Coordinates of C-alpha atoms in Angstrom, one line a residue:
X1 CA 0.0 0.0 0.0
X2 CA 1.4 3.4 -1.0
X3 CA 2.7 5.5 1.9
X4 CA 0.3 8.5 2.1
X5 CA 2.9 10.5 4.0
X6 CA 5.6 10.1 1.4
X7 CA 6.4 13.4 -0.3
X8 CA 6.0 13.5 -4.0
X9 CA 9.0 12.9 -6.2
X10 CA 9.7 15.4 -9.0
X11 CA 8.3 13.1 -11.7
X12 CA 5.1 12.7 -9.6
X13 CA 4.7 16.5 -9.3
X14 CA 5.0 16.5 -13.1
X15 CA 2.3 13.8 -13.3
X16 CA 0.0 15.7 -11.1
X17 CA 0.7 19.0 -13.0
X18 CA 0.0 17.3 -16.3
X19 CA -3.4 16.0 -15.0
X20 CA -4.4 19.4 -13.7
X21 CA -3.5 21.1 -16.9
X22 CA -5.8 18.7 -18.7
X23 CA -8.9 19.6 -16.7
X24 CA -11.4 21.2 -18.9
X25 CA -13.6 23.5 -16.7
X26 CA -12.5 27.1 -16.5
X27 CA -13.1 27.1 -12.7
X28 CA -11.0 24.1 -12.0
X29 CA -7.5 24.1 -10.4
X30 CA -5.4 24.1 -13.6
X31 CA -1.8 23.9 -12.4
X32 CA 0.4 22.4 -9.7
X33 CA 1.2 25.9 -8.5
X34 CA -2.5 26.7 -8.1
X35 CA -3.1 23.4 -6.4
X36 CA -0.3 24.0 -3.9
X37 CA -1.7 27.4 -3.0
X38 CA -5.2 25.9 -2.7
X39 CA -4.2 23.0 -0.5
X40 CA -2.1 25.3 1.7
X41 CA -5.1 27.4 2.5
X42 CA -7.3 24.3 2.9
X43 CA -5.0 22.8 5.6
X44 CA -4.4 26.2 7.2
X45 CA -7.9 27.5 7.8
X46 CA -10.3 27.7 10.8
X47 CA -11.8 24.2 10.4
X48 CA -11.3 20.8 8.8
X49 CA -12.5 20.5 5.1
X50 CA -13.0 17.0 3.9
X51 CA -11.7 15.8 0.6
X52 CA -15.2 15.2 -0.6
X53 CA -15.7 18.9 -0.5
X54 CA -12.3 20.3 -1.6
X55 CA -12.0 17.9 -4.5
X56 CA -15.1 19.5 -6.0
X57 CA -13.2 22.8 -6.1
X58 CA -10.3 21.1 -7.9
X59 CA -12.7 19.7 -10.5
X60 CA -14.4 23.1 -11.0
X61 CA -17.7 22.0 -9.5
X62 CA -19.4 18.8 -8.3
X63 CA -20.6 18.0 -11.8
X64 CA -17.2 18.3 -13.4
X65 CA -15.3 15.4 -12.0
X66 CA -12.9 14.0 -14.7
X67 CA -13.6 10.8 -16.4
X68 CA -10.5 8.7 -16.4
X69 CA -9.8 5.4 -18.1
X70 CA -10.0 3.4 -14.9
X71 CA -10.7 3.5 -11.2
X72 CA -7.0 2.8 -10.7
X73 CA -6.1 6.0 -12.6
X74 CA -8.5 8.1 -10.6
X75 CA -7.2 6.6 -7.3
X76 CA -3.7 7.4 -8.5
X77 CA -4.4 11.1 -9.0
X78 CA -6.3 11.3 -5.6
X79 CA -3.3 9.6 -3.9
X80 CA -0.9 12.2 -5.3
X81 CA -3.2 15.0 -4.1
X82 CA -3.5 13.4 -0.6
X83 CA 0.2 12.9 -0.3
X84 CA 0.9 16.5 -1.2
X85 CA -1.7 17.6 1.3
X86 CA -0.1 15.5 4.0
X87 CA 3.4 16.7 3.2
X88 CA 2.2 20.3 3.3
X89 CA 0.6 19.7 6.7
X90 CA 3.8 18.1 8.0
X91 CA 5.9 21.0 6.8
X92 CA 3.6 23.7 8.2
X93 CA 3.4 21.9 11.6
X94 CA 6.9 20.5 12.0
X95 CA 9.3 22.5 9.8
X96 CA 7.7 25.9 8.9
X97 CA 11.1 27.3 8.1
X98 CA 11.2 24.8 5.2
X99 CA 7.9 25.9 3.7
X100 CA 8.3 27.0 0.1
X101 CA 5.3 27.9 -2.1
X102 CA 5.3 26.2 -5.5
X103 CA 5.7 29.2 -7.6
X104 CA 6.1 29.2 -11.4
X105 CA 8.8 31.0 -13.4
X106 CA 8.8 32.7 -16.8
X107 CA 11.7 34.1 -18.8
X108 CA 11.7 37.5 -20.4
X109 CA 14.7 39.5 -21.9
X110 CA 17.1 36.8 -20.7
X111 CA 15.9 37.0 -17.0
X112 CA 13.8 34.5 -15.0
X113 CA 10.9 36.0 -13.2
X114 CA 8.7 34.4 -10.5
X115 CA 5.1 34.0 -11.4
X116 CA 3.0 33.8 -8.2
X117 CA -0.4 34.6 -9.5
X118 CA -1.6 31.0 -9.9
X119 CA -0.4 30.1 -6.3
X120 CA -2.2 33.1 -4.8
X121 CA -5.4 32.4 -6.8
X122 CA -5.4 28.9 -5.5
X123 CA -4.8 30.0 -2.0
X124 CA -7.7 32.4 -2.1
X125 CA -9.9 29.7 -3.6
X126 CA -9.2 27.7 -0.4
X127 CA -10.0 30.8 1.7
X128 CA -13.3 31.2 -0.2
X129 CA -14.5 27.8 1.0
X130 CA -14.8 29.2 4.5
X131 CA -14.8 32.9 3.7
X132 CA -17.1 34.0 6.6
X133 CA -14.8 32.2 9.1
X134 CA -11.6 33.4 7.7
X135 CA -12.8 37.0 7.7
X136 CA -14.7 37.0 10.9
X137 CA -12.1 39.5 12.1
X138 CA -11.7 41.3 8.8
X139 CA -9.0 43.8 9.7
X140 CA -6.8 41.1 11.2
X141 CA -7.1 38.9 8.2
X142 CA -6.5 41.7 5.7
X143 CA -3.2 42.4 7.5
X144 CA -2.2 38.7 7.8
X145 CA -2.9 37.7 4.2
X146 CA -1.4 40.7 2.5
X147 CA -0.1 40.6 -0.1
X148 CA -1.6 37.3 -1.3
X149 CA -4.9 38.9 -2.7
X150 CA -2.9 41.5 -4.6
X151 CA -1.8 38.9 -7.1
X152 CA -5.4 37.5 -7.7
X153 CA -7.4 40.4 -9.2
X154 CA -7.4 43.1 -11.8
X155 CA -6.8 46.0 -9.3
X156 CA -3.8 44.2 -7.9
X157 CA -2.4 43.5 -11.3
X158 CA -2.8 47.1 -12.3
X159 CA -0.9 48.1 -9.2
X160 CA 1.9 45.7 -10.2
X161 CA 2.2 47.3 -13.6
X162 CA 3.1 50.6 -11.8
X163 CA 5.7 49.1 -9.5
X164 CA 9.4 48.6 -10.1
X165 CA 10.7 45.0 -10.3
X166 CA 12.3 45.3 -6.9
X167 CA 9.0 46.3 -5.2
X168 CA 7.2 43.4 -6.9
X169 CA 9.9 41.0 -5.8
X170 CA 9.6 42.3 -2.2
X171 CA 5.8 41.7 -2.3
X172 CA 6.4 38.2 -3.7
X173 CA 8.8 37.5 -0.9
X174 CA 6.1 38.3 1.6
X175 CA 3.7 35.6 0.4
X176 CA 5.3 32.7 2.2
X177 CA 5.5 34.6 5.5
X178 CA 1.9 35.6 5.1
X179 CA 0.8 32.0 4.6
X180 CA 2.8 30.9 7.6
X181 CA 1.3 33.7 9.7
X182 CA -2.2 32.7 8.7
X183 CA -1.5 29.0 9.5
X184 CA -0.2 29.9 12.9
X185 CA -3.1 32.2 13.6
X186 CA -5.7 29.5 12.9
X187 CA -3.7 26.8 14.6
X188 CA -4.1 28.7 17.9
X189 CA -7.8 29.1 17.4
X190 CA -8.9 25.9 15.7
X191 CA -11.1 23.7 17.7
X192 CA -9.8 20.2 18.4
X193 CA -11.3 17.6 16.2
X194 CA -11.0 13.9 15.5
X195 CA -10.2 13.2 11.9
X196 CA -12.8 11.0 10.2
X197 CA -11.7 7.5 9.3
X198 CA -9.8 7.5 6.0
X199 CA -8.8 11.2 6.2
X200 CA -5.0 11.4 6.3
X201 CA -3.5 14.2 8.3
X202 CA -0.1 14.4 9.8

């Protein structure tokens, strides 16, 4: 039986990314970077969210689950997702200094640039699953999550167009600390729970 706490290998990340890129619904989670952001928020928030619920967001809605060639293929993809969730939980709980968001990169004019938008969009999709709870204290959460929402909407992108590269890089560098701060915030406030049978958490 596959170890559900074993971190993914590079080729398995590629396998998961390829699957996500093939999802057809516009509202689906369409990249590994977006999935990493999404799952980070899912495991960081104010209450437990079961796979039966968050998988619907990955598909882009309950009616959009992918049709794969076999049950084994479907189980394989779910296994990759659960393993990434478990390794994310383990990092956030046991080694937060090792936490590194899965950002993308692009090349322009011979220079590599970080692309954080997909990760931030995924993170905010996770927040949206329990928006009323996340923003019960709106001022605190606005301060904690900044600058993640800046990279998810038209107004934020317009602001980025007006900033120098060094300022954008500074804001990008604040994303991981913001995610860690939000996780620590909810960890202190989260009610104790007993994980349902079959739900893997570290």
